[in-house]
Short mmCIF file of C-alpha atoms in Angstrom, two decimals:
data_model
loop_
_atom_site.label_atom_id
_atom_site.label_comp_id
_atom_site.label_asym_id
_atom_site.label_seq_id
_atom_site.Cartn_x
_atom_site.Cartn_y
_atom_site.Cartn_z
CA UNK I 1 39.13 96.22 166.30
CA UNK I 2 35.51 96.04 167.76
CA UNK I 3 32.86 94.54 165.53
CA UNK I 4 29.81 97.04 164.88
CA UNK I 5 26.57 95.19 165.87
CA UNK I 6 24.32 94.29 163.72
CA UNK I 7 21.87 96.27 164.85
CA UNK I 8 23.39 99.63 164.10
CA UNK I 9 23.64 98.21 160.41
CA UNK I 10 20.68 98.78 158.10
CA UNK I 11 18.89 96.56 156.15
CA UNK I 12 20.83 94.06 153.88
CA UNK I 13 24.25 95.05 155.47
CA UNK I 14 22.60 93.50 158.59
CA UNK I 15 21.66 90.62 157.45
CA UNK I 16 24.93 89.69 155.69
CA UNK I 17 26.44 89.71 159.01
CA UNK I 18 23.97 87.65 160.73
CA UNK I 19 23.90 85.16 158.11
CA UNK I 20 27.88 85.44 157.99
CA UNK I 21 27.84 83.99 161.41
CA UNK I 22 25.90 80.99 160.46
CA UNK I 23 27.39 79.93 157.89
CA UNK I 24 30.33 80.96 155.03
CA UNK I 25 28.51 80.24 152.24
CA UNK I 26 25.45 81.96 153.03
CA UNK I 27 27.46 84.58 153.70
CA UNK I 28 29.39 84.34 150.30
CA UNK I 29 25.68 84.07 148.34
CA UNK I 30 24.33 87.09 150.23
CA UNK I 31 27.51 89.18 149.04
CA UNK I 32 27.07 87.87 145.17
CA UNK I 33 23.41 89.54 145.76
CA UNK I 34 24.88 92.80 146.98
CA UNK I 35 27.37 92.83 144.12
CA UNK I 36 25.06 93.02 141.33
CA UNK I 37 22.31 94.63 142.95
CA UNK I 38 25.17 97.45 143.49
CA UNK I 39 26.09 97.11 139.23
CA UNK I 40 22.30 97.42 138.59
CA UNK I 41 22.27 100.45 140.51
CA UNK I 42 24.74 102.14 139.07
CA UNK I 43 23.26 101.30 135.76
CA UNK I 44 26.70 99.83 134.07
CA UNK I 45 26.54 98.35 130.77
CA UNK I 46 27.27 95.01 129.73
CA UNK I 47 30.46 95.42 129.19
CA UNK I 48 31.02 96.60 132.73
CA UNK I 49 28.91 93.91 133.99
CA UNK I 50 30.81 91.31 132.29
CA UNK I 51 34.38 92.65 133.02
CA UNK I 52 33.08 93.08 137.04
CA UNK I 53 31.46 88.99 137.01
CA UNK I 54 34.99 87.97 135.48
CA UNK I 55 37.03 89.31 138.58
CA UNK I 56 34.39 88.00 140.84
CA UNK I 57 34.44 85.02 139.63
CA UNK I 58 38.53 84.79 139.02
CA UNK I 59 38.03 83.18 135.70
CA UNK I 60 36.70 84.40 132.19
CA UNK I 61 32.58 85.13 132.21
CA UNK I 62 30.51 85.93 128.86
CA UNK I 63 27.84 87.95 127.89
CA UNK I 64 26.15 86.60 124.71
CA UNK I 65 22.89 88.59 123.18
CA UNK I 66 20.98 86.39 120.49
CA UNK I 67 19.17 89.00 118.81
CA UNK I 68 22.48 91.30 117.45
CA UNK I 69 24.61 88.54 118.14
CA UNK I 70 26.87 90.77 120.60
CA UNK I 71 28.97 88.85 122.75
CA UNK I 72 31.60 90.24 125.73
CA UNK I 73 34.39 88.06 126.96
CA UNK I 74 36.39 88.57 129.81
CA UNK I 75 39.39 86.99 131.82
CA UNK I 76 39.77 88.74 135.28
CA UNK I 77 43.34 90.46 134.46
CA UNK I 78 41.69 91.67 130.61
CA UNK I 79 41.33 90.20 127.35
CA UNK I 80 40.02 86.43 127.27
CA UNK I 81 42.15 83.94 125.14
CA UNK I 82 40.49 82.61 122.06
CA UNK I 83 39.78 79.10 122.97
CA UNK I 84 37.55 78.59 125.99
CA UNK I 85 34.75 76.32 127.23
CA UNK I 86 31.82 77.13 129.56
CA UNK I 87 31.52 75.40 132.72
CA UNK I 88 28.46 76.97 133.87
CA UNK I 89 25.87 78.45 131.71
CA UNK I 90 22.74 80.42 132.16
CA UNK I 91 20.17 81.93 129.85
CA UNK I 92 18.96 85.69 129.86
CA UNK I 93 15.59 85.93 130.37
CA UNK I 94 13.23 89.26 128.94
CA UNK I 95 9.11 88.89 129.45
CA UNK I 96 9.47 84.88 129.86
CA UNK I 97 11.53 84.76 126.31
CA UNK I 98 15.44 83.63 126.40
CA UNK I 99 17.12 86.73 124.63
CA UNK I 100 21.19 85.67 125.26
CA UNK I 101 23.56 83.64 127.59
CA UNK I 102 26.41 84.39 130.19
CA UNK I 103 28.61 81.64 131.09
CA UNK I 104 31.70 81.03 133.57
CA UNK I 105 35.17 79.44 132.02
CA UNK I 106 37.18 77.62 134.78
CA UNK I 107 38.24 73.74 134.85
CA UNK I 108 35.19 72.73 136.87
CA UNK I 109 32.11 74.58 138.93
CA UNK I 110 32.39 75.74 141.87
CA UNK I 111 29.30 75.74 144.33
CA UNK I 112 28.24 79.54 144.00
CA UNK I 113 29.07 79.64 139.85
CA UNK I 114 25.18 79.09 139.32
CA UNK I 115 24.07 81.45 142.02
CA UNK I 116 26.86 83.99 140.14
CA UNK I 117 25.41 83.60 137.20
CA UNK I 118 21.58 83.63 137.39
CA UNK I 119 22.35 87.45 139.15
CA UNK I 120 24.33 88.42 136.25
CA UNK I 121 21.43 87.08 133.98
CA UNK I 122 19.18 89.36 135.71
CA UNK I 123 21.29 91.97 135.65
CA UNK I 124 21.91 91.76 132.12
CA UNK I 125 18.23 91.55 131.22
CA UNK I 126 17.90 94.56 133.09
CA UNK I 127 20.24 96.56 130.77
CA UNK I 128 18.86 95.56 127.74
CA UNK I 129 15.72 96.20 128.96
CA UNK I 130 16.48 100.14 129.81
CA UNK I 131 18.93 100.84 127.23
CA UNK I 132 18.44 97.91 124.39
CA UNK I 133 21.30 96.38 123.15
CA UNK I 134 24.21 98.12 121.61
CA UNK I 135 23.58 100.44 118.79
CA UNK I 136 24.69 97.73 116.17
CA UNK I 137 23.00 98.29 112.68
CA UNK I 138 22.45 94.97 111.74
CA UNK I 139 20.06 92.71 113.50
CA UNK I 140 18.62 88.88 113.69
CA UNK I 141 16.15 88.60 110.72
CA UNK I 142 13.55 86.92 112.72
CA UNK I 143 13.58 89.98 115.16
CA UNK I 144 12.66 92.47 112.64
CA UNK I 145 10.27 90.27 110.71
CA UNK I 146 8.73 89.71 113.92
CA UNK I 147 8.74 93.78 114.41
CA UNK I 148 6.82 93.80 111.22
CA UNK I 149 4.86 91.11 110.41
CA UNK I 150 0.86 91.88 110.28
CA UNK I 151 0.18 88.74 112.78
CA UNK I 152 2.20 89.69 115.48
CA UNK I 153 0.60 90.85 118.67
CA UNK I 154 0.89 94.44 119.85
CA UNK I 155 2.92 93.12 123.11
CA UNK I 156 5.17 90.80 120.92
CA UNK I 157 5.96 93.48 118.21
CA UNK I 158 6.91 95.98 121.56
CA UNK I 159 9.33 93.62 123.02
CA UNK I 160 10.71 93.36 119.69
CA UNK I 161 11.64 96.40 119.07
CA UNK I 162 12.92 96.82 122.42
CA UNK I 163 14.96 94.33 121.99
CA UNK I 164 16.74 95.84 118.81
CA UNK I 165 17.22 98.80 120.66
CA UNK I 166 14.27 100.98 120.22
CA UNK I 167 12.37 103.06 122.32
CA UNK I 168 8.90 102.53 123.38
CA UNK I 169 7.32 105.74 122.49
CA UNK I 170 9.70 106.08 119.03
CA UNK I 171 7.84 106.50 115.57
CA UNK I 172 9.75 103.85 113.87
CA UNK I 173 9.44 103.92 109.73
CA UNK I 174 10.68 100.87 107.60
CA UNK I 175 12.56 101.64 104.27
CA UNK I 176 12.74 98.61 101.82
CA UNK I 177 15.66 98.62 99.66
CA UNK I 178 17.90 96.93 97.06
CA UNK I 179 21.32 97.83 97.45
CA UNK I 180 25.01 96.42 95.89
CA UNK I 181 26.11 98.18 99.39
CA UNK I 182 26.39 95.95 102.52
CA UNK I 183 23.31 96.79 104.65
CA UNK I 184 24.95 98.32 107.65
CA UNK I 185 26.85 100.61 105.46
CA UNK I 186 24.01 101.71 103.99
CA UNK I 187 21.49 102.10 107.37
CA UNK I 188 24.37 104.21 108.80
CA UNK I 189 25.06 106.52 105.63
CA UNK I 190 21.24 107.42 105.38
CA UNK I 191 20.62 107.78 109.24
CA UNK I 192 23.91 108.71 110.60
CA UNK I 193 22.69 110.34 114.12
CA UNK I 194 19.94 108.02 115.25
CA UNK I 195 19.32 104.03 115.73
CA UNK I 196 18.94 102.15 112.62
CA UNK I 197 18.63 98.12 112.23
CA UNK I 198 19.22 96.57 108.89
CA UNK I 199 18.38 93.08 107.81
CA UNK I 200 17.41 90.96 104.86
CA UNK I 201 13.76 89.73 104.14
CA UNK I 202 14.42 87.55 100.85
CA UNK I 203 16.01 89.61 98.47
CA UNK I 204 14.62 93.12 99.74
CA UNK I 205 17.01 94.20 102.54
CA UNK I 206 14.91 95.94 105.45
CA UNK I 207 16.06 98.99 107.41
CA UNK I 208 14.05 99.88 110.28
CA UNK I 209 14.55 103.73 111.23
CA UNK I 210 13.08 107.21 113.01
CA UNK I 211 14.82 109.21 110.40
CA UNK I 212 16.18 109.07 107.11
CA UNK I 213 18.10 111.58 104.67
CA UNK I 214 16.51 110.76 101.28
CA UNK I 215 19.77 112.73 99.88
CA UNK I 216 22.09 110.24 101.24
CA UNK I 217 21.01 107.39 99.44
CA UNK I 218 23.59 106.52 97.04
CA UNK I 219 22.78 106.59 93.22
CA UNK I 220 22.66 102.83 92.47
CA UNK I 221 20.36 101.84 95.78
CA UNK I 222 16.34 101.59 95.12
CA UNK I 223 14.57 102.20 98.21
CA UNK I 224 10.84 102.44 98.70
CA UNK I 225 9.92 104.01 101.99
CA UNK I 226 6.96 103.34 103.96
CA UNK I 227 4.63 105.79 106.36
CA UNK I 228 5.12 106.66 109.68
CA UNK I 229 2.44 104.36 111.52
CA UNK I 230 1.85 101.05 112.37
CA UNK I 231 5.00 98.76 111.27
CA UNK I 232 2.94 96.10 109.23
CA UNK I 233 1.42 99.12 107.06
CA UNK I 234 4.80 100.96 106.75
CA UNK I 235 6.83 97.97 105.46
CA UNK I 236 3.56 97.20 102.83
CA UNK I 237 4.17 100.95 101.55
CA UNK I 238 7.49 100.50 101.73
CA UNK I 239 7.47 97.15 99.58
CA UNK I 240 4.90 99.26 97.19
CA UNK I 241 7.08 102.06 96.77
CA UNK I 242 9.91 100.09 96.19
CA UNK I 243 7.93 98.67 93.03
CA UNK I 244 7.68 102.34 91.62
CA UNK I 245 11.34 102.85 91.69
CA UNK I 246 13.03 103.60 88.33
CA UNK I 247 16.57 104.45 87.17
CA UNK I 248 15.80 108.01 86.79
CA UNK I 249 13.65 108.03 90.29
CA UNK I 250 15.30 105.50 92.66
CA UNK I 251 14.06 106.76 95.76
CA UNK I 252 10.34 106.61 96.50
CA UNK I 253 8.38 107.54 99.33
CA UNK I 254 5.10 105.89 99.02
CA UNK I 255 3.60 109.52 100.51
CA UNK I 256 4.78 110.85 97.43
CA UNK I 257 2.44 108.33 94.98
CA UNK I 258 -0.61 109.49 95.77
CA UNK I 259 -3.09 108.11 93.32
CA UNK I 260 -0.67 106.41 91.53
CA UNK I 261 -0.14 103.65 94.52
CA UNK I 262 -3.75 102.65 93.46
CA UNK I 263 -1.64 101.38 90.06
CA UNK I 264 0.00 98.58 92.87
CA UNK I 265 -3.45 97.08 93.49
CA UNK I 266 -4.58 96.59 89.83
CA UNK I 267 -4.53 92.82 88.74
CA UNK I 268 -1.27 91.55 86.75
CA UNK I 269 -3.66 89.88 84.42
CA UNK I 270 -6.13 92.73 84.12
CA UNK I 271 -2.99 95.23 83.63
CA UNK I 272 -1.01 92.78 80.58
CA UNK I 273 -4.56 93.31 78.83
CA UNK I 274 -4.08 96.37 78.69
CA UNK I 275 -4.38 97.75 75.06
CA UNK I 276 -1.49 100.91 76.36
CA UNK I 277 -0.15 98.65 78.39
CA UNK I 278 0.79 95.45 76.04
CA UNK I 279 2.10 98.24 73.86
CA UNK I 280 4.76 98.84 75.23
CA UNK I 281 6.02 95.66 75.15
CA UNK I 282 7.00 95.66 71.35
CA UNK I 283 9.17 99.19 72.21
CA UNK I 284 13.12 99.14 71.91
CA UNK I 285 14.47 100.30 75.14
CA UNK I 286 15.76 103.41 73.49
CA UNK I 287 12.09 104.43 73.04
CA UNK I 288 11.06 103.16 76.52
CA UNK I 289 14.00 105.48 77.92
CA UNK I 290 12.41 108.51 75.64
CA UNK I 291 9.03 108.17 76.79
CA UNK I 292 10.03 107.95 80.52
CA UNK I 293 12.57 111.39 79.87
CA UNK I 294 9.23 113.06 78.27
CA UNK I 295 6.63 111.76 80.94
CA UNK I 296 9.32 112.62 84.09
CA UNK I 297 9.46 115.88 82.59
CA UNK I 298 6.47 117.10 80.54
CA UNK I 299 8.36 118.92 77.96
CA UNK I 300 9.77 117.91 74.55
CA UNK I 301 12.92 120.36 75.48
CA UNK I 302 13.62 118.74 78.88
CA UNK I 303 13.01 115.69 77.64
CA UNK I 304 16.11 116.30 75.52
CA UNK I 305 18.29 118.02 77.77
CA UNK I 306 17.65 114.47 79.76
CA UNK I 307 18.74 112.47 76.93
CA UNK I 308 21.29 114.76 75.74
CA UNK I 309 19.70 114.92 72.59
CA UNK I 310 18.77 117.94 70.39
CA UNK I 311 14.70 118.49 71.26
CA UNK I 312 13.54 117.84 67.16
CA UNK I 313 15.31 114.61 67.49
CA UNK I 314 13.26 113.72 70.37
CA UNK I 315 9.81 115.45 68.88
CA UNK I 316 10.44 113.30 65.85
CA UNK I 317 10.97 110.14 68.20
CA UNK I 318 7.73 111.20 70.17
CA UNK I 319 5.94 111.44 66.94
CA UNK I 320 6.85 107.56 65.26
CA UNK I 321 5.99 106.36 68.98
CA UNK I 322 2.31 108.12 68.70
CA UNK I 323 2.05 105.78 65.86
CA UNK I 324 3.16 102.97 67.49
CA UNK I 325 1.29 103.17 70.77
CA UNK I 326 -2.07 104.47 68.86
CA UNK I 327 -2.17 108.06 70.18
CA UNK I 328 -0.54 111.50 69.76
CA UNK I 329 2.03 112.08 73.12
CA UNK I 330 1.72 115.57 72.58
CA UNK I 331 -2.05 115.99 73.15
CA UNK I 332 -3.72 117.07 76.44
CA UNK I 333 -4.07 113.17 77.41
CA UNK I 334 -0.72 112.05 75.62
CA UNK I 335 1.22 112.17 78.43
CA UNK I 336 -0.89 111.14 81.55
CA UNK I 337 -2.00 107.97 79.30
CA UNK I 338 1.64 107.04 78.36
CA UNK I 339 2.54 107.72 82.25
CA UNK I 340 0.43 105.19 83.35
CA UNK I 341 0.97 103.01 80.98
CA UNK I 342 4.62 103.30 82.12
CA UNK I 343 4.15 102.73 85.57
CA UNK I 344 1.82 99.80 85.03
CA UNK I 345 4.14 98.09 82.61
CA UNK I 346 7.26 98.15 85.08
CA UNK I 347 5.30 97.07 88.15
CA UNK I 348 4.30 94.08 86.24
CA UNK I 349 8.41 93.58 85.42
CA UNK I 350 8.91 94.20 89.26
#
């Protein structure tokens, strides 16, 4: 069979044969080059990538991200076993800042392993830098405090988000919650259709979102969520309307507060001397549940269909409390005076 010439070959394909005729090895790195620059073409994902290095290679390869902790494992014929150690390894590089590892598994390197690997780093970082990693909920705490955080820098807080998987141009929201339910569970119940990350800050789990379904929330979750904007401002309105959340209102968008997120700025001290306010503090919590029923709903008859009580049972209760607190509930100022009051006293408990 008559060799084609090199010079009726284009490009790259030319040069592998020239360089084949030098030398084997050259040869050999010149075809790992073509190999992944073929993968990155064709836009595979890294668990193509991975499966592909491992039958290159003819041992077991990894792909580990750090930031959602995704790894892929691969023997050349399938499934990896479960013990293994690396005899090569190389870090995956995004914008100068190691975001994973991939590694080759045999009983000793062999001399184009590195070579192998530093494409497959770069091919990696490629993928998560067009499609982000995969669309796990949960992510590395650092990474979304990072997304968050007032101090970062506008190019830091972009790469973070990329890296968890979000778009460049999306209008990301933060929703602070407490919740008995397992974060993930929760970030894919209330935005089912679109990326979510979860994480915990603390003790306030974080979700970071384009959408949520305020309806989906389940009955014994508080969640505060923040504006669409800027990420620092969204996860400080988030935080605030988190404070605001009550048994009877346990979902709170802080574009819903209005005047009443001013109540969030006021000083603890200045709010516990509070004549209205340090009243409240003597109340059973039978009366503190009657006067949140009758400020929630601004009518003694509500009020009672709330607490399942008959509405002169409640009026009487309203009236002994007047007496208590120093003012009549029922006149014109009752009400936005006791609401207050209310929502100064709990954000003081929060």
């Amino acid at each position: 069979m008559t060799r084609r010439s090199p010079r009726t070959l284009p490009g790259v394909e030319a040069l592998v044969v020239r360089l084949s005729q030098l030398d084997s090895e050259a040869e050999g790195a010149i075809r790992v080059v073509m190999f992944y620059d073929t993968l990155i073409r064709r836009r595979v994902d890294l668990a193509a990538l991975v499966r592909a290095s491992a039958g290159l290679a003819e041992c077991v390869a990894g792909i580990r991200l750090d930031g959602t902790g995704q790894t892929f494992r691969v023997a050349p014929d399938g499934p990896a076993p479960s013990a293994g150690r690396a005899s090569t390894t190389v870090a995956i590089t995004l914008d100068d800042e190691q975001i994973g590892a991939v590694w080759l598994e045999r009983p000793s390197p062999l001399p184009l392993d590195r070579l192998l690997l530093d494409r497959l780093a770069i091919a990696a970082a490629a993928v998560v830098e067009r499609y982000g990693p995969a669309r796990t909920t949960m992510a590395d705490p650092a990474l979304v405090e990072l997304a968050i955080s007032p101090g970062t820098d506008a190019a830091a807080r972009a790469r973070a988000l990329r890296l968890l998987g979000f778009a460049a141009d999306a209008a990301v929201r933060v929703v602070a919650v407490r919740s008995p339910l397992p974060l993930d569970q929760l970030g894919a119940l209330v935005c089912p259709a679109r990326p979510v990350k979860a994480a915990p800050l603390g003790e306030v789990g974080v979700l970071l979102l384009t959408a949520v379904d305020v309806s989906r929330f389940p009955a014994d979750v508080r969640a505060g969520i923040g504006t669409v904007g800027p990420l620092p401002g969204s996860w400080l309105s988030a935080r605030t309307a988190l404070r605001f959340t009550t048994s009877r209102r346990p979902v709170v968008d802080y574009c819903s507060l209005g005047a009443l997120a001013l109540l969030a700025h006021v000083p603890g001290d200045a709010a516990r001397d509070n004549t209205d306010v340090a009243a409240l503090a003597s109340l059973a919590a039978d009366d503190l549940d009657t006067l949140d029923a009758y400020c929630a709903t601004g009518s003694v008859r509500r009020a009672a269909d709330v607490l399942h009580l008959h509405h002169s049972s409640v009026a009487r209760r309203l009236d002994q409390l007047g007496k208590t607190l120093g003012y009549s509930l029922v006149s014109p100022t009752g009400p936005v005076r006791a609401q207050l009051a209310l929502t100064a006293w709990r954000l003081l408990e929060a």
